[in-house]
Coordinates of C-alpha atoms in Angstrom, one line a residue:
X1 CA 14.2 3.6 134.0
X2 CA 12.2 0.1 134.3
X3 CA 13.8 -2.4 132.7
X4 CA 12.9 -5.9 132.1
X5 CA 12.9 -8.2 135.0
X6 CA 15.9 -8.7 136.5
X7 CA 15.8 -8.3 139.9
X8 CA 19.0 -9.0 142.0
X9 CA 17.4 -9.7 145.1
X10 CA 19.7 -10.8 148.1
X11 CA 22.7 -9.3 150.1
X12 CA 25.9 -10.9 152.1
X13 CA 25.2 -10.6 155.5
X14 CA 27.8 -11.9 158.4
X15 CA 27.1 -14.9 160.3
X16 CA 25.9 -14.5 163.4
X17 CA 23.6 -11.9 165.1
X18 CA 22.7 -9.4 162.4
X19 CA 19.6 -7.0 161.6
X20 CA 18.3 -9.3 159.1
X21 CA 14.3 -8.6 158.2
X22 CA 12.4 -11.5 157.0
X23 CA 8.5 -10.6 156.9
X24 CA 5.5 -12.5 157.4
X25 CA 6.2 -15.1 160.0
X26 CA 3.6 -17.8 160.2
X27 CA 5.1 -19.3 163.4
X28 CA 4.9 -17.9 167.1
X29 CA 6.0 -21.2 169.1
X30 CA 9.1 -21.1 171.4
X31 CA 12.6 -22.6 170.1
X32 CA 15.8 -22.7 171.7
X33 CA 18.8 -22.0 169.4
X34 CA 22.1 -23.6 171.1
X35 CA 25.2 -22.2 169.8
X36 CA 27.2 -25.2 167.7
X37 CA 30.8 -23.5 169.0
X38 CA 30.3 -22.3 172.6
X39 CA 26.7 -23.6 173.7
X40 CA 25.3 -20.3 174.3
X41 CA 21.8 -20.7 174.0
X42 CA 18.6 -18.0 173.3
X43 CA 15.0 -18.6 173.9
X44 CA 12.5 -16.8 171.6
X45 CA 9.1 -17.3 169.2
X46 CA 10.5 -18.5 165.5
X47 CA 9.4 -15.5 163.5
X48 CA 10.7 -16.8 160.6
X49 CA 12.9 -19.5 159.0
X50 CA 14.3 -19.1 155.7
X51 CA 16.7 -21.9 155.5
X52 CA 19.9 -19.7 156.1
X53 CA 18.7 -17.8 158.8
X54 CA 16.5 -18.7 162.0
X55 CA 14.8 -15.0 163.4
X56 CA 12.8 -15.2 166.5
X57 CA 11.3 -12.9 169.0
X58 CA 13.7 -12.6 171.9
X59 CA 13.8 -11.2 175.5
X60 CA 15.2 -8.1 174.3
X61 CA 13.9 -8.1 170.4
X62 CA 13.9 -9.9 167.3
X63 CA 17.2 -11.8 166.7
X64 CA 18.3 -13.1 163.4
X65 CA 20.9 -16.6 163.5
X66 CA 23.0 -18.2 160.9
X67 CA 21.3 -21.3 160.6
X68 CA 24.5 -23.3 160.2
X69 CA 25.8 -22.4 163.6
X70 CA 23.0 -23.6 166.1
X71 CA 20.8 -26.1 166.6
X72 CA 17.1 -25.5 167.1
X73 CA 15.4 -27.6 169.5
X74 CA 11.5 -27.1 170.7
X75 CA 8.1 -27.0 169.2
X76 CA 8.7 -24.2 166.6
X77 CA 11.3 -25.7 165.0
X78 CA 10.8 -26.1 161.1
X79 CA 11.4 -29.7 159.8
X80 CA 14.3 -30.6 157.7
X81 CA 12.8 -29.9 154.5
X82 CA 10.5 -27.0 156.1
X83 CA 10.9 -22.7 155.6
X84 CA 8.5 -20.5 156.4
X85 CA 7.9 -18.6 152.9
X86 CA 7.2 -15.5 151.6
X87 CA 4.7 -13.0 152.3
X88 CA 3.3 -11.1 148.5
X89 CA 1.1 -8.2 148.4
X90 CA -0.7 -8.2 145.2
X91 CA -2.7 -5.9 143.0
X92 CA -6.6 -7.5 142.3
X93 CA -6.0 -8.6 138.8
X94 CA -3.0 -10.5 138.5
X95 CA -3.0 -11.3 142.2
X96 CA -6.5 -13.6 141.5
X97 CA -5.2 -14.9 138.8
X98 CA -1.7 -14.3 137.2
X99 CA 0.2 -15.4 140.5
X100 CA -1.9 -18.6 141.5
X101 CA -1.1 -19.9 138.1
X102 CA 3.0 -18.7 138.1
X103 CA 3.3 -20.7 141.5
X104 CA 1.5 -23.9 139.7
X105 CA 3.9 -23.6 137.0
X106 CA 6.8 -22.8 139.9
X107 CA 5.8 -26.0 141.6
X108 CA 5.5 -28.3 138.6
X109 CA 8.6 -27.7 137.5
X110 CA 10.0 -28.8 140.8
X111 CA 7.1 -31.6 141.0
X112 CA 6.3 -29.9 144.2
X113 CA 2.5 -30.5 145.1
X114 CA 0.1 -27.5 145.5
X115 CA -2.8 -26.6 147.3
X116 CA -4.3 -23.3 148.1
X117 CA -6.1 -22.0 150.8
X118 CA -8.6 -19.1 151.3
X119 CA -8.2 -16.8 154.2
X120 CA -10.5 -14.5 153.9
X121 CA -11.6 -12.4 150.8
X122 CA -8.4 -10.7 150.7
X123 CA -5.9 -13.2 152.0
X124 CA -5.3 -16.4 150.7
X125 CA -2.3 -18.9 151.2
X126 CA -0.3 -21.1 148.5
X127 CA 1.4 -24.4 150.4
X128 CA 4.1 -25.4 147.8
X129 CA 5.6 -28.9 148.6
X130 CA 5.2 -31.2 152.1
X131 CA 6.1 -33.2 154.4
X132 CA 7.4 -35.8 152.1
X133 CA 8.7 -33.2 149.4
X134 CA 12.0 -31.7 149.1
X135 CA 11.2 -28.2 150.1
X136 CA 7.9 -27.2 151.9
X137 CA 6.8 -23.5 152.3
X138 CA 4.1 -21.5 152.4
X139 CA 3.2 -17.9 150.1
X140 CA 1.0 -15.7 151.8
X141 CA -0.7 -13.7 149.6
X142 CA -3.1 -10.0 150.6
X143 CA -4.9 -8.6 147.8
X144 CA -4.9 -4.9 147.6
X145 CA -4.0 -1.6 145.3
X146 CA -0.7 -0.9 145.1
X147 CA -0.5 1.6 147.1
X148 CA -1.4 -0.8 150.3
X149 CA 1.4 -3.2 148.9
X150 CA 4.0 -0.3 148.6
X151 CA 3.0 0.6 152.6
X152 CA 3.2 -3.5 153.4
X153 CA 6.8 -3.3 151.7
X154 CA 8.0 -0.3 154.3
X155 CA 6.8 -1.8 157.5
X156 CA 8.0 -5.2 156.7
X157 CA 4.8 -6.9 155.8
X158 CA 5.3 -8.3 152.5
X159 CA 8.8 -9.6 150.6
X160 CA 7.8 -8.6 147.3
X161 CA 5.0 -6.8 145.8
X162 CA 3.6 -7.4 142.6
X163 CA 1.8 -4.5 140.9
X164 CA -0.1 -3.3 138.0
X165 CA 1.5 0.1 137.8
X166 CA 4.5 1.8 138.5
X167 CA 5.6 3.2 142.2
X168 CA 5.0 7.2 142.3
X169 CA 7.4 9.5 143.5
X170 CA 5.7 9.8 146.9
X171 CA 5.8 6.3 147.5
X172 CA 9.0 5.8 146.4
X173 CA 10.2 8.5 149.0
X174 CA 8.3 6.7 151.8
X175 CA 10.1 3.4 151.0
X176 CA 13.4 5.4 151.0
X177 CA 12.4 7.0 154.5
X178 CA 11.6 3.4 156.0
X179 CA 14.9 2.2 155.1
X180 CA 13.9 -0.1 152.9
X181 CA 16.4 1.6 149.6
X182 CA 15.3 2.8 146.1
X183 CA 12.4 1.1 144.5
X184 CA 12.7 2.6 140.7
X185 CA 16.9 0.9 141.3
X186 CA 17.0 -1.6 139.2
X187 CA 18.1 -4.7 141.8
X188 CA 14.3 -3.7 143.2
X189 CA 12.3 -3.2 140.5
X190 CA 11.3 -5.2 137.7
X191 CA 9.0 -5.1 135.0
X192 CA 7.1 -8.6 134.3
X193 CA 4.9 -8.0 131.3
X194 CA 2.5 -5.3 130.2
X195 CA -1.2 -4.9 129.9
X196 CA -3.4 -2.0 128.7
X197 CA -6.7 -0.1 130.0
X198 CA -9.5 -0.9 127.3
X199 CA -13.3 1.0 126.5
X200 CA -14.9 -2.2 126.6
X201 CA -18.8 -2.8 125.3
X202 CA -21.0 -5.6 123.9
X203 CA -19.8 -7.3 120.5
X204 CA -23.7 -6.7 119.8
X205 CA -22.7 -2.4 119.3
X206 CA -21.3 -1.7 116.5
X207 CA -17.0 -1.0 117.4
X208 CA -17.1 2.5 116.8
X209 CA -13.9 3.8 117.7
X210 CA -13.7 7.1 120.6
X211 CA -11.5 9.4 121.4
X212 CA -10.3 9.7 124.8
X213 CA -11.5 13.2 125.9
X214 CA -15.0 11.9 125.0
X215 CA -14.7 8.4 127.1
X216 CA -13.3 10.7 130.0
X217 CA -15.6 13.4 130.3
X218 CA -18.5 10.1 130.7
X219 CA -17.1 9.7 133.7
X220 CA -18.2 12.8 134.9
X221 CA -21.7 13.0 133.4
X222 CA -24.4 12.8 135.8
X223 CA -26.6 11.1 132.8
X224 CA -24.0 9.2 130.4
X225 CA -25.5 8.4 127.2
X226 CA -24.5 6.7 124.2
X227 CA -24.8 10.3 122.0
X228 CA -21.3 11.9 123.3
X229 CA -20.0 8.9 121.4
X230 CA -21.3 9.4 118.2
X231 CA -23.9 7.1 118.2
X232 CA -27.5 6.8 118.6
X233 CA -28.7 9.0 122.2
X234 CA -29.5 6.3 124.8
X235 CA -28.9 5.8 128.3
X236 CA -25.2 4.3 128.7
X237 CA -24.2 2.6 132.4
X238 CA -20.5 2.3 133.1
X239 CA -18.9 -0.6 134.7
X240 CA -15.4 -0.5 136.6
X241 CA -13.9 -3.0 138.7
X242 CA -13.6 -2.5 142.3
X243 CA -9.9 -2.6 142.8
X244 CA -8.6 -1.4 139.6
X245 CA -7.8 2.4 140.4
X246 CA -8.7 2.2 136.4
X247 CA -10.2 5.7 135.7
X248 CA -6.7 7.2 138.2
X249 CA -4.6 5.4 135.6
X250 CA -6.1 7.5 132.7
X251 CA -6.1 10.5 134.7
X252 CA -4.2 10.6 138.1
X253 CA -5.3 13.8 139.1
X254 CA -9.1 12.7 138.3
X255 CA -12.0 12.8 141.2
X256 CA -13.9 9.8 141.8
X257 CA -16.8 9.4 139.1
X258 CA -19.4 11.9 139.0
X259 CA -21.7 9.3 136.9
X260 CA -23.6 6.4 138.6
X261 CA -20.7 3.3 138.3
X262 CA -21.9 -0.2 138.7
X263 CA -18.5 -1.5 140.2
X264 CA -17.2 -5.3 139.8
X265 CA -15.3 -7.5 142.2
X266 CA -13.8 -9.1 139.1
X267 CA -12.7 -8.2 135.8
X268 CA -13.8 -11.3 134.6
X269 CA -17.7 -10.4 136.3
X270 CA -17.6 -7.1 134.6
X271 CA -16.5 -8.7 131.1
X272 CA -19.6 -10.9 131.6
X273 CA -22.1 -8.0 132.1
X274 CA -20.9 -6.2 129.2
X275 CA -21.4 -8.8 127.0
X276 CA -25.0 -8.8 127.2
X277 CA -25.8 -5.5 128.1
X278 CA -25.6 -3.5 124.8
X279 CA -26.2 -0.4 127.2
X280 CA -23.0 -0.9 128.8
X281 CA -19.8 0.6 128.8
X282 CA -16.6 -0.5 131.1
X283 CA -13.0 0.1 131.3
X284 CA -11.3 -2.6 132.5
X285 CA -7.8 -4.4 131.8
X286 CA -6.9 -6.0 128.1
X287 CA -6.0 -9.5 129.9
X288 CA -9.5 -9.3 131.6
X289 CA -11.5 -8.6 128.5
X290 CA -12.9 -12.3 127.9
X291 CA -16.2 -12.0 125.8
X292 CA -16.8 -8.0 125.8
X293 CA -15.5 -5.7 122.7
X294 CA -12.8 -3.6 123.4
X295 CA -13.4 -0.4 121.0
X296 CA -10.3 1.5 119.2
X297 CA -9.1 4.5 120.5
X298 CA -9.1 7.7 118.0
X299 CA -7.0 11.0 117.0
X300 CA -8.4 13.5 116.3
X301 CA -6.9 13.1 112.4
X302 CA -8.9 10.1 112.7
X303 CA -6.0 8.3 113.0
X304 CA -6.9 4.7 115.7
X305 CA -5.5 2.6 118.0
X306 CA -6.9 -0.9 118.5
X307 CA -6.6 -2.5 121.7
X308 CA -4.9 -5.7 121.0
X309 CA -1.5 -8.1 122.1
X310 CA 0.3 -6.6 119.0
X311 CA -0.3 -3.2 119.3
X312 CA 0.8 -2.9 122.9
X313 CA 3.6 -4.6 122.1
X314 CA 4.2 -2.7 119.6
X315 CA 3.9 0.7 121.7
X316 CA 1.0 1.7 119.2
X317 CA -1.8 1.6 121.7
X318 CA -1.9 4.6 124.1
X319 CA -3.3 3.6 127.3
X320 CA -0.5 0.7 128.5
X321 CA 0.7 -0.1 131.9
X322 CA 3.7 -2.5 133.1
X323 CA 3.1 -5.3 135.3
X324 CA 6.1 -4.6 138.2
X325 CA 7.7 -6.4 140.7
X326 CA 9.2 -4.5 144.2
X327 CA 11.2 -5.9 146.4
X328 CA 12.8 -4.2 149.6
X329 CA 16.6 -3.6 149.7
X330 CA 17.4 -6.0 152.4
X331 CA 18.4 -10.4 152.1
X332 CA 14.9 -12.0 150.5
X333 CA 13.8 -15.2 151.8
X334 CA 15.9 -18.2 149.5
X335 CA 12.2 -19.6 148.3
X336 CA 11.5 -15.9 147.3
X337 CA 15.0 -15.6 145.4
X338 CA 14.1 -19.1 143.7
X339 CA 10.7 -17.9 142.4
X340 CA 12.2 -14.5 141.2
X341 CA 14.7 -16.4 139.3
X342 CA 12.3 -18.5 138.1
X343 CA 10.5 -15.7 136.8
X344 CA 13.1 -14.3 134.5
X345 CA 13.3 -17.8 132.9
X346 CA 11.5 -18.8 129.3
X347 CA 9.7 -21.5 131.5
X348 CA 7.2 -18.4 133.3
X349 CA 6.4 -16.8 129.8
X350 CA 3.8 -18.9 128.5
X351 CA 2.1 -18.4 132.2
X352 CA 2.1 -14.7 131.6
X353 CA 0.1 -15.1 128.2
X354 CA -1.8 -17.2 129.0
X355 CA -3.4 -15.4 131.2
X356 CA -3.7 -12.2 129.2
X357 CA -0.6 -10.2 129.5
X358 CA 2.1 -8.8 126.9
X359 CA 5.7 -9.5 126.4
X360 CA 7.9 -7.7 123.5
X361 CA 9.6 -10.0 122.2
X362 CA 10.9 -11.4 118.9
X363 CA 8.0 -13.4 117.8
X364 CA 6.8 -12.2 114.5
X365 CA 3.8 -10.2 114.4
X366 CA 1.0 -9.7 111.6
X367 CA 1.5 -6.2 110.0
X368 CA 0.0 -3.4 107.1
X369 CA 3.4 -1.8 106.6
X370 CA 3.4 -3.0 103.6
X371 CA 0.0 -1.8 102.1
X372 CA 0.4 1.5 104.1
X373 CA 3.5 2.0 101.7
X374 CA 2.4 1.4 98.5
X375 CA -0.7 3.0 99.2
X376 CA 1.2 6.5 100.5
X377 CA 2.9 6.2 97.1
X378 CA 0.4 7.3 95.2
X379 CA 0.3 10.4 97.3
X380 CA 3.6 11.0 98.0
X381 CA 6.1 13.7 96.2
X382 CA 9.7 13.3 94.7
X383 CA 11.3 13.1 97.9
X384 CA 8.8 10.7 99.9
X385 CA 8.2 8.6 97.3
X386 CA 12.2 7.9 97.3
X387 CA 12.2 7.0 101.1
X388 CA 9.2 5.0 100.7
X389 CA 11.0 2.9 97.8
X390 CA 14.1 2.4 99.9
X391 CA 12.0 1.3 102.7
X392 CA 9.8 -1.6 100.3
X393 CA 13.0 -2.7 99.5
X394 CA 14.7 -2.8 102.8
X395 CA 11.6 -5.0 103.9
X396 CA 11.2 -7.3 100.7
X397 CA 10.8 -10.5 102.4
X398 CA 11.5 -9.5 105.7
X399 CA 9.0 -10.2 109.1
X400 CA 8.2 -7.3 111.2
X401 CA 9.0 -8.6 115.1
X402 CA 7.1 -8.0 118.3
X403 CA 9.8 -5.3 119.1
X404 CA 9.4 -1.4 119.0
X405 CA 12.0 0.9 120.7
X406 CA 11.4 4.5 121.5
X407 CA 14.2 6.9 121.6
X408 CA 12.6 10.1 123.0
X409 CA 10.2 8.6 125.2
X410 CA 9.6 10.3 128.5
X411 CA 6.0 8.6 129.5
X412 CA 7.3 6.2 132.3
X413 CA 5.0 3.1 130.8
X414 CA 5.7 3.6 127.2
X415 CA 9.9 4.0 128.3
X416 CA 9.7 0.7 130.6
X417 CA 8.1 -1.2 127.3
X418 CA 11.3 0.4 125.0
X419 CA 13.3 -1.0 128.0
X420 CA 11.8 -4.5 127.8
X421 CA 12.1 -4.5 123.7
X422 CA 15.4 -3.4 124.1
X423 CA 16.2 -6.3 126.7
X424 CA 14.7 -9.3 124.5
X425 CA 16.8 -7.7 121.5
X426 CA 19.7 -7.5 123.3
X427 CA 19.5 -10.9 124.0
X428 CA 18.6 -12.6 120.5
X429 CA 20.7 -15.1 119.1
X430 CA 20.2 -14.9 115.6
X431 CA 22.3 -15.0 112.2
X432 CA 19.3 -13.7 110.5
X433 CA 19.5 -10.0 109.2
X434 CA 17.9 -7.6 111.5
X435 CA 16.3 -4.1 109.9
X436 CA 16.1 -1.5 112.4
X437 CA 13.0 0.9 110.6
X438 CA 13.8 4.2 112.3
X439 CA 10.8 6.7 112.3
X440 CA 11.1 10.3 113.7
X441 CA 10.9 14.4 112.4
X442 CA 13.9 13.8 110.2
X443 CA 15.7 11.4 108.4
X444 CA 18.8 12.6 110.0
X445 CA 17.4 12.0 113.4
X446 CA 16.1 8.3 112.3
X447 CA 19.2 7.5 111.3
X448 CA 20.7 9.3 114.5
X449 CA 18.6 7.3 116.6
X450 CA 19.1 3.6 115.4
X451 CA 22.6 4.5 114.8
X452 CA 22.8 5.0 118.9
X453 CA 20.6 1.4 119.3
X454 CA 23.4 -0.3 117.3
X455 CA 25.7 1.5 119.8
X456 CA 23.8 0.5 123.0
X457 CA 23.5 -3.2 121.4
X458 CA 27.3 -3.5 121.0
X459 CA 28.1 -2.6 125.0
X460 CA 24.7 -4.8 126.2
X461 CA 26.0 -8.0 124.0
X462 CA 29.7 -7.6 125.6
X463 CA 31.5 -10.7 124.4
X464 CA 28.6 -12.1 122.1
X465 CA 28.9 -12.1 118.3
X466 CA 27.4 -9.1 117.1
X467 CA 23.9 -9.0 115.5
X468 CA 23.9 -8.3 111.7
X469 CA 22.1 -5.4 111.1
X470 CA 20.7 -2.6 108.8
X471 CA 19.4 0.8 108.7
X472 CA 16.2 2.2 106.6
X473 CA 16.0 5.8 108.0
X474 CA 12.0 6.7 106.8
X475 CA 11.6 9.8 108.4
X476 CA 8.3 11.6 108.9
X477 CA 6.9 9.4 106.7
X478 CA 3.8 6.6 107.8
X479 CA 2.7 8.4 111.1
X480 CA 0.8 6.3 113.4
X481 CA -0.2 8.9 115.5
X482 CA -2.6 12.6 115.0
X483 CA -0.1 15.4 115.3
X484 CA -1.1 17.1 118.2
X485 CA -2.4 14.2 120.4
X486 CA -0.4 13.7 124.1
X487 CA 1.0 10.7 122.9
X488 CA 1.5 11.9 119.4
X489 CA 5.6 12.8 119.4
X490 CA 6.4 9.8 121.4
X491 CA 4.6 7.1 120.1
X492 CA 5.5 8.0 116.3
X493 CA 9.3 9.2 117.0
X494 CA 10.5 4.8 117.2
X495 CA 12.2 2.0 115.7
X496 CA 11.1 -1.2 114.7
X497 CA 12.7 -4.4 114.0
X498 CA 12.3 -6.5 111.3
X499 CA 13.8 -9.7 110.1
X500 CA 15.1 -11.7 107.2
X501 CA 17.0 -14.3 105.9
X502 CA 20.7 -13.2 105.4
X503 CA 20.9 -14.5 101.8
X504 CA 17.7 -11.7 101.1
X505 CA 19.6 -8.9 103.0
X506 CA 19.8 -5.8 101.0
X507 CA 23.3 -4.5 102.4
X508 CA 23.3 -0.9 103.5
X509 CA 26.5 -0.2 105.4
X510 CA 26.3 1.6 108.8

């Protein structure tokens, strides 16, 4: 399962020779690498220098060096305060955007100047640091899908790829095949944040919300028009973004369009166009919608799911995807290992929402639980109304956080965004009551279900002072999803936390 980012990049390796892989060399100019203990000495191009390790193209192959047991001498050789980087293969989106702006913040923090280079449309290159700095490197960055990045991973193209879904099953066997380990293992895969797949229109149409057979089947329309949607007929033109793989994220066994798609270089380009084109529909990412209107998705029941920050956090928007890290199973670079770690530090968060993207976590969020419950009173029978009562009092004065676990979930995004809720509550240092709301088919099985949370918590917290908790098992009751929908069982079967002051705790024992 995907889990919140932790990657444990890095292995031991012996000094000396060793089958070391560092990708991306910059350099091709001849060094001479003298041993410190016996004066043996090998000639070769510096393929790479990572601060540990010298690797250069020798007579009779690549040969990796401790760095710590020769001297280098010749034209190649790094300065003092010189590597040679990491090589990144990133998706469009947060490749144009997200990562430029997590190396800024990298760099500041280590007042390391920045400047940024453009290849060619697809390349670019981030110079962190110079001559005059305490560390000077280079990030080489290619823009492609992820499927390109995976393939850059398993012939030793990239150190780490960043991704805005997860790795299949066939590319996960390819990377096994090249030697390069297990990519769902959790020391190579990481999830950063989350972002969703949005209907996106004009603010000057009126929001109507659609379902998602209707907004698929447009797709494949030969002449789209606004009447499969419920609203007045009129030609509709779909927008995409190049890159995105967007409408395969829906639907990965879907064909390319059959409707005419005006495609877009960038999601903030397409964002533009829909604006002011009323005739325009788009998919496109949640952290690329800028000015257009992203429209709710619908049930059946008539049940909806708006496209916002809180209700993918919240698991209560169907069409989310994580935002993953890969790295190979072999020794990363020591700047790569730096910027991971940086990465899984409270310093990177603001970065990531900044620029668009989700992150459960235990921030309040805004919520209708409450009017949903008193209004399902009035409707509600002898047994209901009794777990609806428990449950207002269980949340008198309490905050609903951004954190939503799902038990039963077997969707891959939706069980990597329980993962990350159940990471950042794991972690939470709090003397504040926590009330774990439990939804599913049964009481029993609500209660059943937080009851095994409380259990994981206990073994994830080790040594920690325990969190102080309570149960209120609701049941059946408040569905968020239409029975019958393919995200219907998973979505509603979850708990959410909530929060209050300890002095306002209603004490249920476990």
């Amino acid at each position: 399962m995907p889990r919140a980012l932790h990657l444990r990049i890095g292995r031991a390796v012996g000094l000396g020779l060793a089958a070391l892989a560092i990708c991306g060399g910059v350099r091709a100019e001849p060094v001479t690498l003298t041993s410190r203990s016996d004066g043996f000495a090998v000639t070769g191009a510096l393929h790479a220098f990572d601060g540990r390790f010298y690797q250069i193209d020798a007579q009779h192959g690549r040969l990796t060096l401790a760095a710590d047991q020769v001297i280098c001498d010749g034209a190649g050789c790094p300065a003092p305060n010189q590597t040679t980087g990491f090589a990144v293969t990133a998706a469009h989106g947060p490749g144009t955007v997200l990562l430029p702006a997590l190396l800024q913040a990298y760099a500041r923090g280590r007042d390391l100047a920045v400047s940024r280079v453009a290849v060619d449309s697809n390349h670019f290159e981030v110079q962190l640091g110079g001559p005059d700095a305490a560390q000077w490197f280079t990030v080489r960055v290619r823009l492609a899908v992820p499927a390109e990045g995976f393939a850059d991973l398993a012939v030793g193209e990239a150190d780490l790829v960043l991704s805005d879904r997860l790795v299949s099953e066939d590319e996960r066997a390819i990377a096994r095949d090249a030697g390069i380990g297990d990519l769902t293992a959790p020391a190579q895969e990481g999830v950063l944040a989350f972002d969703a797949l949005i209907a996106a229109t004009s603010p000057r149409r009126a929001p109507r919300a659609v379902t998602p057979e209707a907004f698929r089947t447009l797709w494949f329309s030969r002449n789209p028009d606004w009447a499969a949607l419920g609203h007045p007929a009129a030609p509709l033109r779909l927008h995409a973004r190049a890159h995105g793989e967007d409408l395969a994220k829906l639907d990965d066994s879907a064909a390319s369009p059959g409707a005419p798609v005006t495609y877009h270089a960038q999601g903030a380009d397409l964002a533009a166009v829909l604006r002011d084109q009323p005739s325009g529909l788009g998919l496109l990412p949640l952290s690329r919608r800028g000015p257009a209107q992203a429209l709710p998705i619908a049930g059946a029941c008539g049940l909806a799911h708006a496209a916002t920050a809180t209700g993918v956090a919240l698991g209560r928007y169907p069409w989310i995807f994580p935002l993953a890290l890969y790295t190979p199973d072999r020794r990363a670079p020591t700047d790569l290992e730096a910027f991971v770690t940086f990465l899984n530090t409270a310093e990177a968060q603001p970065v990531l929402r900044r620029a668009g993207y989700v992150l459960p976590s235990a921030r309040p969020v805004e919520t209708s639980l409450p009017e949903q419950v008193f209004a399902a009173m009035a409707a509600a029978d002898e047994a209901e109304l009794r777990v609806l009562q428990d449950l207002a009092r269980g949340l008198n004065g309490a905050t609903q956080l951004g954190l939503s676990l799902r038990p039963s979930a077997t969707a891959r995004d939706l069980r990597a965004l329980s993962a990350a809720a159940f990471d950042a509550l794991a972690g939470l240092e709090t003397d504040a009551q926590l009330v774990l709301v439990a939804y599913a088919e049964t009481a029993a099985q609500a209660q059943a279900d937080a009851q095994q949370v409380l259990i994981d918590l206990t073994a994830a917290r080790a040594d920690r002072p325990p969190l102080k908790t309570e149960i209120v098992a609701v049941g059946p009751s408040l569905p968020i999803a239409c029975a019958g929908e393919e995200w219907s069982a998973e979505m509603t079967r979850r708990i959410d936390i909530w929060q209050r002051p300890v002095t306002d705790s209603l004490r249920i024992e476990n």
